[in-house]
Short mmCIF file of C-alpha atoms and ligand atoms in Angstrom, two decimals:
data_model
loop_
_atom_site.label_atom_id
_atom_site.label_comp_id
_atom_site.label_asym_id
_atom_site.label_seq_id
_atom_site.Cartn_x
_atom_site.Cartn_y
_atom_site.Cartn_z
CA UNK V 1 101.52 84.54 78.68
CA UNK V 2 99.66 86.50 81.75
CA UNK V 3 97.54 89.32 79.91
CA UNK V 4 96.14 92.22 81.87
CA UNK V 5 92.92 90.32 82.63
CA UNK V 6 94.85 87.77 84.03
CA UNK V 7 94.95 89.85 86.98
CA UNK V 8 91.63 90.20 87.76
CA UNK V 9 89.99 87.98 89.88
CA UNK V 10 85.92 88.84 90.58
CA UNK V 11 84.19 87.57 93.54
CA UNK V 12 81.24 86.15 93.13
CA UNK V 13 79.15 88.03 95.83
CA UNK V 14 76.30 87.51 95.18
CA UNK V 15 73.43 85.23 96.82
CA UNK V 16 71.63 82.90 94.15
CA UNK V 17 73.29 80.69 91.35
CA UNK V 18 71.07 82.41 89.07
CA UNK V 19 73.03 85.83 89.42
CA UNK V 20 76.32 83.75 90.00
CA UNK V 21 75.77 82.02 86.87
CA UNK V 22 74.87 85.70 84.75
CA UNK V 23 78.43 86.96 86.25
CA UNK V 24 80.14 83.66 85.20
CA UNK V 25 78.72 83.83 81.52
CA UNK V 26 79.37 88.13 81.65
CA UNK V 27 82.71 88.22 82.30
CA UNK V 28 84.26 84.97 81.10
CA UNK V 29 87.05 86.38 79.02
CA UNK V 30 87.32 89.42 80.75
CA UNK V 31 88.52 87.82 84.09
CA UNK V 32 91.56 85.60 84.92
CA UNK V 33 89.53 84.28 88.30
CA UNK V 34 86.10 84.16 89.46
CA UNK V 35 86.33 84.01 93.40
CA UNK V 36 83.70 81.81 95.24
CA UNK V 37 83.13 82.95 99.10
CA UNK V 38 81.16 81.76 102.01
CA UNK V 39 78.20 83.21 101.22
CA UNK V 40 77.58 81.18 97.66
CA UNK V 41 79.52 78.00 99.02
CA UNK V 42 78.11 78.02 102.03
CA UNK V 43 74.17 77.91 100.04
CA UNK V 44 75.64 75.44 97.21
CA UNK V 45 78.95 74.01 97.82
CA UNK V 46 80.52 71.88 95.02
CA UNK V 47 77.70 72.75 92.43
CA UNK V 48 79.43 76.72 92.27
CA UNK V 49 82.42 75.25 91.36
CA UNK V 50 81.18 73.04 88.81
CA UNK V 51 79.07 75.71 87.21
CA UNK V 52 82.54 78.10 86.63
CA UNK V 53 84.36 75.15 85.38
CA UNK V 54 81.33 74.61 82.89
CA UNK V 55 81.06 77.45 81.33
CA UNK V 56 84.48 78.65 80.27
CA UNK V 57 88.40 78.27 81.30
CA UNK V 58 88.96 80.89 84.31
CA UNK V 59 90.65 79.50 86.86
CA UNK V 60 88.56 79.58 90.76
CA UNK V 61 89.35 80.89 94.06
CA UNK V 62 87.73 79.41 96.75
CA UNK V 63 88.13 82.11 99.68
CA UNK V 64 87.24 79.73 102.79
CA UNK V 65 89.57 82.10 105.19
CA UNK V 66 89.61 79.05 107.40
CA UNK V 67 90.40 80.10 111.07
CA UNK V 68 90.47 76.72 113.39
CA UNK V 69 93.00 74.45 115.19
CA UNK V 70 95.78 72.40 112.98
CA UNK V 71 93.64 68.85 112.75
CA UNK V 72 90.01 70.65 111.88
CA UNK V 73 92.21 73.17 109.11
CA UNK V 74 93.78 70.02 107.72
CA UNK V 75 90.70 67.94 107.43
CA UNK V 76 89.18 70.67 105.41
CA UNK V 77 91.66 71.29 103.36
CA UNK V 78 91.45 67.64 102.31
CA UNK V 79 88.26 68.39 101.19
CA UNK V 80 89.11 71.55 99.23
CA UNK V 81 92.42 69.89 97.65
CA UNK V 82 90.09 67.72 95.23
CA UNK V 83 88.12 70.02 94.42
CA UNK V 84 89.94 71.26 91.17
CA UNK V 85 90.52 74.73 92.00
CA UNK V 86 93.82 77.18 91.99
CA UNK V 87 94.12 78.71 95.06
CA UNK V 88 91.94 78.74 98.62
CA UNK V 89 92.56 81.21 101.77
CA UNK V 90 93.73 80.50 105.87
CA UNK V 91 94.15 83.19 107.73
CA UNK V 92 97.04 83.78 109.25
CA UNK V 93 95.76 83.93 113.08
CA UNK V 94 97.95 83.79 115.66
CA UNK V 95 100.10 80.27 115.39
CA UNK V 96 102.05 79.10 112.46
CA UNK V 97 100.61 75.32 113.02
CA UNK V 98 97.42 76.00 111.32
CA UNK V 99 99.17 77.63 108.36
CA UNK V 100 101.40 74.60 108.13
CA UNK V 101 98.48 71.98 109.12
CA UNK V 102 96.59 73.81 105.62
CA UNK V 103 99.69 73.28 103.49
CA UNK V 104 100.33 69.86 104.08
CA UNK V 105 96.09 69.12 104.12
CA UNK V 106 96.41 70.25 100.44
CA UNK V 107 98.76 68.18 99.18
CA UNK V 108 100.20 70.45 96.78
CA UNK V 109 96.77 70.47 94.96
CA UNK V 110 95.76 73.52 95.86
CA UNK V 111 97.95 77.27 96.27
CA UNK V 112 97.14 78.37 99.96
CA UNK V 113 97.44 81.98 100.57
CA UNK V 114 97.51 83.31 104.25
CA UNK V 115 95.50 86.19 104.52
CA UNK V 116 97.57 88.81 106.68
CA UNK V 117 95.12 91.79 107.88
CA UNK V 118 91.89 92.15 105.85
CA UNK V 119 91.96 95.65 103.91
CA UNK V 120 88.44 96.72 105.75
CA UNK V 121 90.33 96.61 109.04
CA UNK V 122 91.90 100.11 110.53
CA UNK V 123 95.21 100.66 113.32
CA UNK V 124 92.69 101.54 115.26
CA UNK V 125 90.50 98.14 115.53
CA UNK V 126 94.07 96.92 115.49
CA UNK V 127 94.18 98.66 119.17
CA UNK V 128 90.97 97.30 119.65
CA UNK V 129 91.48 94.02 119.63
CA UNK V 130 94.24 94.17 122.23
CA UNK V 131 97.32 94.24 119.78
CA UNK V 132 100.77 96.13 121.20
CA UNK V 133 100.34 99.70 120.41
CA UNK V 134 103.77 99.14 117.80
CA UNK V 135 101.84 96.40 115.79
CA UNK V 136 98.82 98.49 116.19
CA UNK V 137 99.87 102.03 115.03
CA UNK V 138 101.87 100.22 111.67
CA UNK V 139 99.54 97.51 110.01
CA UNK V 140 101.96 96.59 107.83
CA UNK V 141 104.59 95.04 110.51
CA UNK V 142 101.63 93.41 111.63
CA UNK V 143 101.12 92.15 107.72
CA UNK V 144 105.26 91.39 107.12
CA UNK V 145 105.26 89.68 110.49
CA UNK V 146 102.08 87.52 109.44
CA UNK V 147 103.75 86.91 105.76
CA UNK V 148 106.72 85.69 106.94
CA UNK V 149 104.49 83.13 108.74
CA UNK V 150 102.73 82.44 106.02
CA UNK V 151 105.82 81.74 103.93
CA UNK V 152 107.86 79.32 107.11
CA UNK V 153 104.43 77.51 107.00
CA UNK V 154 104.96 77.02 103.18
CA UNK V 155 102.13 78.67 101.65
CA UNK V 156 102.10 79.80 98.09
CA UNK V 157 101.75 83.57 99.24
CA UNK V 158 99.56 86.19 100.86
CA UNK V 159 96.59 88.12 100.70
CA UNK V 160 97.45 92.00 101.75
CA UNK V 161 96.43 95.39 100.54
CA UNK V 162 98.10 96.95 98.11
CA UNK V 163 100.58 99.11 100.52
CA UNK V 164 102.27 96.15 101.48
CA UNK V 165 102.78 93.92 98.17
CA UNK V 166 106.28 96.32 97.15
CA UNK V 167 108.04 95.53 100.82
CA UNK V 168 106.91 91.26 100.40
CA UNK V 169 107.97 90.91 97.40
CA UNK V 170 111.40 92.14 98.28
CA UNK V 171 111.67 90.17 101.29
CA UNK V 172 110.44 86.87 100.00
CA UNK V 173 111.15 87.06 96.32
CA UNK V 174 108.80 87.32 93.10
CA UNK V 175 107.47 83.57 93.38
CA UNK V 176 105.37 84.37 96.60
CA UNK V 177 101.86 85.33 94.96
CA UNK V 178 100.70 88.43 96.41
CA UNK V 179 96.25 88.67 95.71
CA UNK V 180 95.67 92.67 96.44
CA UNK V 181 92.04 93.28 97.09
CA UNK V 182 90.96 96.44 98.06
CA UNK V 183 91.12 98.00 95.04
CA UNK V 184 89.34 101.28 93.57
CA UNK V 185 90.13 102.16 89.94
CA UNK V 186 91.33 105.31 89.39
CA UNK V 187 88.51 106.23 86.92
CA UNK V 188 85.19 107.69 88.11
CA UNK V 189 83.86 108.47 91.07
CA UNK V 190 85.63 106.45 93.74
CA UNK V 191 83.58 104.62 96.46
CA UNK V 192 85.92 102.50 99.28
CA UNK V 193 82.55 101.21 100.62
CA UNK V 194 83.70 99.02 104.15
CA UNK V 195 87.40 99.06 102.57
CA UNK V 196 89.75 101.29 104.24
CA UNK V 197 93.44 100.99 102.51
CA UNK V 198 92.33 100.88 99.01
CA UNK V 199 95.05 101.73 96.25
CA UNK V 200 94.24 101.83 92.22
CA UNK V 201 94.62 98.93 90.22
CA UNK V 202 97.88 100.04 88.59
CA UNK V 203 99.48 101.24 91.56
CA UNK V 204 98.68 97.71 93.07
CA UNK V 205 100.22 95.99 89.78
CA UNK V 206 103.79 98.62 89.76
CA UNK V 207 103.96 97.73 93.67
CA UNK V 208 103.85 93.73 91.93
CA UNK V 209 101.00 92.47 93.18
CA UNK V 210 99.72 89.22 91.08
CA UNK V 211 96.32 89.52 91.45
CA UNK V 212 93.75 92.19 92.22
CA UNK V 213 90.80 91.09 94.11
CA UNK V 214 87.72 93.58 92.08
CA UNK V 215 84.27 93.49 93.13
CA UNK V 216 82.02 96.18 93.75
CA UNK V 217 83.50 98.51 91.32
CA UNK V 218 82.30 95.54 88.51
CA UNK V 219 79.55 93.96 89.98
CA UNK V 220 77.66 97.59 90.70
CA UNK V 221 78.32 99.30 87.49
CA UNK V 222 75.91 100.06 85.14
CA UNK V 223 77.52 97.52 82.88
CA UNK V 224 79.85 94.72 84.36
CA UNK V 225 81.63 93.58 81.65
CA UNK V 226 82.46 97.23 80.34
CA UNK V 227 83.85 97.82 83.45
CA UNK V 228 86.18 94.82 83.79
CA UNK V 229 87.44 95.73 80.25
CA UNK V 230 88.02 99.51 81.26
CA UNK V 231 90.12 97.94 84.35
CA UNK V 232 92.27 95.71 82.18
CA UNK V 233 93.13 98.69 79.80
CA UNK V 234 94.19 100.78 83.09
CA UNK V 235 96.06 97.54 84.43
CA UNK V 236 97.76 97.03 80.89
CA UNK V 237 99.12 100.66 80.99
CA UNK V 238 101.75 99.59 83.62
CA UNK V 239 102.79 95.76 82.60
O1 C5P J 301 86.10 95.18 95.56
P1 C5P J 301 85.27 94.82 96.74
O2 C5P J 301 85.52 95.71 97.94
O3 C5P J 301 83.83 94.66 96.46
O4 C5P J 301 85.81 93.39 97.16
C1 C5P J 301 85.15 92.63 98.11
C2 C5P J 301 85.73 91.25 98.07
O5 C5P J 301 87.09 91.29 98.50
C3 C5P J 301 85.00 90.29 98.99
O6 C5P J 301 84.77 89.09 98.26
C4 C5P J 301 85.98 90.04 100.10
O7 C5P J 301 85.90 88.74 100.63
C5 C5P J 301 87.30 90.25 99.42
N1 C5P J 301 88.36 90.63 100.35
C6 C5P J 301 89.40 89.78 100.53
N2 C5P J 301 90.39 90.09 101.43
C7 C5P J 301 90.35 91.24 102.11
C8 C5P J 301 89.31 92.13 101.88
C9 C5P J 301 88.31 91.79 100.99
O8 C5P J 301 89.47 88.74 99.88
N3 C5P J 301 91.36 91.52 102.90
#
């Protein structure tokens, strides 16, 4: 059965294995996921993964947010399908052929979640970057139209903020995994740091979000594993 630290997932940002490898050992037990991201696979590849799988039974997340055209996306996902690990990111972009190039490149080995709109970006970099002032001024039709994709395409779900998770889950059903990053705990001083639409871990869990996406707010307090237990009492108030 999922228990509330289930729903954590920690990245691992963070630049040597040394300090990857103190985080691992830390909060095994007290995390459902550790998440592995460009800047530790791009230094050690493989060798990350193996080191979570050695020391203790959470599961890996291997955020690659590949961006690239259909053959490149579904060579690499070759690659990441043998890997041994639960779920790896694509972002969503701007045609459906990469999402469904990733899917079939991972061969049902791996959960591929398209990542809508990262939770740092604002409507107004939305306008920025040239979108129509409707997508623009409402991220999340930007997000549902980007889901949607994701979910044609056949990817296990989405990664969104936690705004959006209540509105996907009623359009495409409870089995589409929705990962929530983002998140600030409601407890102490709050810092949103470079995120901008942050929500509280158990508003992100009663909107049904699967998995929180919790960094900073762990890996900067005074102590780590204290902190991830403090977040899995708040998330187990609401399951
Ligand atoms: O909790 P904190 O803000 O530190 O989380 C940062 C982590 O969340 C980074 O690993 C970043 O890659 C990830 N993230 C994500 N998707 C977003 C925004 C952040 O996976 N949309």
């Amino acid at each position: 059965m999922k228990t509330a630290k289930d729903y954590i997932i920690f990245p691992l940002d963070v630049s040597s294995l040394k300090e990857a490898k103190q985080f691992v050992k830390l909060l095994s037990g007290h995390v459902g996921m550790f998440k592995v991201g460009l800047e530790l696979f791009i230094k050690f590849g493989p060798e990350v993964i193996n080191m979570i799988n050695s020391l203790g039974s959470a599961r890996i997340f291997l955020d690659m947010k590949l961006h690239d055209i259909p053959e490149t996306v579904f060579r690499a996902m070759g690659s990441i399908a043998n890997l041994g690990i639960a779920f790896t990111t694509v972002h969503c972009g701007e045609s459906k052929e990469m999402l469904k190039a990733a899917v079939a490149g991972s061969k049902g080995q791996v959960g591929v979640l398209g990542v809508t709109v990262l939770t740092s970006v604002s409507d107004k970099d939305l306008l920025a970057a040239g979108l129509r002032p409707e997508f623009a001024s409402d991220v999340s039709m930007l997000v549902m139209q980007r889901a949607a994709a994701a979910r044609d395409a056949g990817c296990s779900g989405v990664v969104c903020s936690g705004f959006e998770v209540g509105m996907i889950k009623k359009k495409f059903g409870r089995e589409f995994t929705v990962v929530t990053p983002g998140i600030r705990p409601s407890a102490g001083s709050v810092k949103k740091d470079d995120q901008k639409r942050i929500t509280t871990p158990a508003r992100a869990i009663q909107n049904g979000s699967d998995y929180l996406v919790i960094g900073r707010p762990i890996r900067d307090a005074g102590n780590p594993q204290e902190a991830a237990i403090r977040i899995a009492k708040e998330i187990e108030t609401v399951l």
